[in-house]
Amino acid sequence: NLPSDATPVLDVTGKELDPRLSYRIISTFWGALGGDVYLGKSPNSDAPCANGVFRYNSDVGPSGTPVRFIGSSSHFGQGIFEDELLNIQFAISTSKMCVSYTIWKVGDYDASLGTMLLETGGTIGQADSSWFKIVKSSQFGYNLLYCPVTTTMTLPFSSDDQFCLKVGVVHQNGKRRLALVKDNPLDVSFMQVQ
């Protein structure tokens, strides 16, 4: 059941996130510390479609790729809530061949970078490497957490985040790539795409 104290995630205007709408994931910082999240081609990948989750090197320049948040409790009503298990999907038109390349997941361990990189190819609603959470990080921002579900019964909410890992940024071939990090998680907010 949806907890009575469930807190909705808000966009930059203070409106609750709506799973039917698309949003850009933007940095809470400006300048060189800023930059939107976008879908790009992973270095050395032989995937037929763009399959990496990146962040631009600055908030000056291109806008990020829109995403949709697909909550595990969406059958409880509209809204995306803090600490809710959810899937993140790039909201782009694509060929049938590339549809699975729009859903975020955590990839295999990358020994050269010492972490696991975020990529696409996940599955909506499955207990695999595609479950994330949004948690409040500051007055203005949120952090993304990767929360692998290790049981066959998936619950929309969990009060125990000990198995969740923070999403941050690592440098890969001159680009900022989203990855699992121990420190300095990515501080983000959400802007509705018009």
Coordinates of C-alpha atoms in Angstrom, one line a residue:
N1 CA 0.0 0.0 0.0
L2 CA 1.0 3.6 -0.5
P3 CA 2.4 4.9 2.8
S4 CA 0.3 7.7 4.4
D5 CA 3.5 9.8 4.7
A6 CA 4.5 9.4 1.0
T7 CA 6.1 12.7 -0.2
P8 CA 5.6 13.6 -3.9
V9 CA 8.7 14.6 -5.9
L10 CA 8.4 18.1 -7.2
D11 CA 9.7 19.8 -10.3
V12 CA 11.5 23.2 -10.4
T13 CA 8.2 25.0 -10.3
G14 CA 7.0 23.2 -7.2
K15 CA 4.5 20.9 -9.1
E16 CA 4.3 17.2 -8.4
L17 CA 5.9 15.0 -11.0
D18 CA 3.3 13.4 -13.3
P19 CA 4.2 9.9 -14.8
R20 CA 2.3 10.9 -18.0
L21 CA 4.6 13.9 -18.6
S22 CA 8.3 14.2 -19.7
Y23 CA 11.0 16.0 -17.8
R24 CA 14.6 17.0 -18.2
I25 CA 17.0 16.0 -15.4
I26 CA 19.0 19.1 -14.7
S27 CA 21.8 19.9 -12.4
T28 CA 21.1 22.1 -9.3
F29 CA 24.4 23.8 -10.0
W30 CA 25.3 26.3 -12.8
G31 CA 28.2 26.8 -15.2
A32 CA 30.8 24.1 -15.4
L33 CA 29.2 22.3 -12.5
G34 CA 25.9 22.2 -14.3
G35 CA 24.6 20.2 -17.3
D36 CA 21.5 18.2 -18.2
V37 CA 21.4 14.4 -18.5
Y38 CA 21.2 13.0 -22.0
L39 CA 21.2 9.8 -24.0
G40 CA 24.5 9.2 -26.0
K41 CA 26.6 6.5 -27.7
S42 CA 28.7 4.6 -25.2
P43 CA 32.4 4.5 -26.1
N44 CA 33.5 1.2 -27.6
S45 CA 30.0 -0.1 -27.7
D46 CA 28.7 -2.3 -30.5
A47 CA 25.0 -1.7 -29.6
P48 CA 22.9 -0.7 -32.6
C49 CA 21.4 2.3 -30.7
A50 CA 22.7 5.0 -28.4
N51 CA 23.0 3.3 -25.0
G52 CA 24.8 5.5 -22.5
V53 CA 23.5 7.9 -19.8
F54 CA 25.6 11.1 -19.8
R55 CA 25.6 14.6 -18.5
Y56 CA 26.6 17.7 -20.5
N57 CA 29.8 19.4 -19.4
S58 CA 28.0 22.7 -18.6
D59 CA 24.5 24.2 -18.3
V60 CA 25.3 26.4 -21.3
G61 CA 24.4 24.6 -24.5
P62 CA 22.1 21.7 -25.5
S63 CA 19.2 20.6 -23.4
G64 CA 19.1 17.1 -22.0
T65 CA 17.1 14.2 -23.4
P66 CA 13.6 14.1 -21.9
V67 CA 12.7 11.2 -19.5
R68 CA 9.6 9.7 -18.0
F69 CA 9.4 8.3 -14.5
I70 CA 7.4 5.1 -14.2
G71 CA 6.6 4.4 -10.6
S72 CA 6.0 1.0 -9.1
S73 CA 3.0 2.3 -7.3
S74 CA 1.3 4.1 -10.2
H75 CA -1.8 1.9 -9.7
F76 CA -2.3 4.0 -6.5
G77 CA -2.9 7.1 -8.5
Q78 CA -0.9 9.8 -10.3
G79 CA 2.4 11.0 -8.9
I80 CA 5.9 10.0 -8.4
F81 CA 7.0 9.8 -4.7
E82 CA 10.3 10.0 -2.8
D83 CA 11.7 6.6 -2.0
E84 CA 9.4 4.9 -4.5
L85 CA 11.0 2.2 -6.7
L86 CA 10.7 3.4 -10.3
N87 CA 12.0 3.0 -13.8
I88 CA 13.5 5.9 -15.8
Q89 CA 12.9 5.9 -19.5
F90 CA 14.2 8.3 -22.1
A91 CA 11.0 9.8 -23.7
I92 CA 12.1 9.9 -27.3
S93 CA 10.6 8.6 -30.5
T94 CA 12.6 5.7 -31.8
S95 CA 12.6 2.7 -34.1
K96 CA 11.1 -0.6 -32.8
M97 CA 14.7 -2.0 -32.7
C98 CA 15.8 0.7 -30.2
V99 CA 12.8 0.7 -27.8
S100 CA 14.6 -1.3 -25.2
Y101 CA 17.5 1.2 -25.4
T102 CA 15.4 3.9 -23.8
I103 CA 15.0 2.3 -20.3
W104 CA 17.8 3.0 -17.8
K105 CA 19.7 0.2 -16.1
V106 CA 23.0 -0.3 -14.3
G107 CA 25.6 -2.1 -16.5
D108 CA 28.4 -4.5 -15.7
Y109 CA 31.4 -3.4 -13.6
D110 CA 33.9 -1.3 -15.6
A111 CA 37.3 -2.2 -14.2
S112 CA 39.1 0.8 -15.9
L113 CA 36.7 3.2 -14.1
G114 CA 36.2 1.2 -11.0
T115 CA 32.5 1.4 -11.0
M116 CA 29.3 0.3 -12.7
L117 CA 28.0 2.7 -15.5
L118 CA 24.4 3.6 -16.2
E119 CA 23.3 2.5 -19.6
T120 CA 20.0 1.7 -21.4
G121 CA 18.5 -1.7 -22.2
G122 CA 16.5 -2.1 -18.9
T123 CA 13.1 -3.6 -18.4
I124 CA 10.1 -1.8 -17.0
G125 CA 8.6 -3.4 -13.9
Q126 CA 11.1 -6.3 -13.6
A127 CA 13.2 -7.1 -10.6
D128 CA 16.5 -6.5 -12.4
S129 CA 19.1 -3.8 -12.7
S130 CA 16.5 -1.2 -13.7
W131 CA 15.1 0.0 -10.3
F132 CA 15.9 3.5 -9.0
K133 CA 14.6 5.9 -6.3
I134 CA 14.5 9.6 -6.0
V135 CA 15.4 11.0 -2.6
K136 CA 15.5 14.5 -1.3
S137 CA 19.1 15.8 -1.0
S138 CA 18.8 19.5 -0.2
Q139 CA 16.2 22.2 -0.1
F140 CA 16.3 22.4 -3.9
G141 CA 17.5 19.1 -5.2
Y142 CA 17.2 15.4 -5.2
N143 CA 19.6 12.4 -5.6
L144 CA 19.0 9.3 -7.7
L145 CA 19.7 6.0 -6.1
Y146 CA 20.1 2.6 -7.7
C147 CA 18.1 0.1 -5.6
P148 CA 18.5 -3.5 -6.8
V149 CA 15.6 -5.7 -5.8
T150 CA 16.8 -9.0 -4.5
T151 CA 13.5 -10.7 -3.8
T152 CA 10.9 -12.1 -6.1
M153 CA 8.3 -9.9 -4.4
T154 CA 8.8 -6.3 -5.2
L155 CA 7.3 -3.6 -3.0
P156 CA 6.8 0.0 -4.1
F157 CA 8.4 1.5 -1.0
S158 CA 11.1 0.4 1.4
S159 CA 12.2 2.2 4.5
D160 CA 15.6 0.5 4.3
D161 CA 18.0 2.1 1.8
Q162 CA 21.0 0.2 2.9
F163 CA 21.2 -1.7 -0.3
C164 CA 20.8 1.4 -2.5
L165 CA 23.8 3.0 -4.2
K166 CA 24.2 6.6 -5.2
V167 CA 24.2 7.8 -8.8
G168 CA 27.0 10.3 -9.6
V169 CA 29.3 11.2 -12.4
V170 CA 32.6 9.7 -13.7
H171 CA 34.7 10.9 -16.6
Q172 CA 34.9 8.6 -19.6
N173 CA 36.7 9.7 -22.8
G174 CA 36.2 13.4 -22.0
K175 CA 32.5 13.0 -21.2
R176 CA 30.6 12.9 -18.0
R177 CA 29.0 9.5 -17.6
L178 CA 26.4 8.6 -14.9
A179 CA 27.7 5.8 -12.7
L180 CA 27.4 4.4 -9.2
V181 CA 29.5 6.4 -6.8
K182 CA 30.4 6.2 -3.1
D183 CA 30.7 10.0 -2.6
N184 CA 29.4 13.1 -4.3
P185 CA 26.1 11.9 -5.7
L186 CA 24.6 14.0 -8.6
D187 CA 22.3 16.7 -7.2
V188 CA 19.5 17.2 -9.7
S189 CA 16.1 18.8 -10.2
F190 CA 13.4 18.2 -12.8
M191 CA 12.0 20.5 -15.5
Q192 CA 8.9 19.7 -17.4
V193 CA 9.3 19.5 -21.1
Q194 CA 6.7 21.6 -22.9

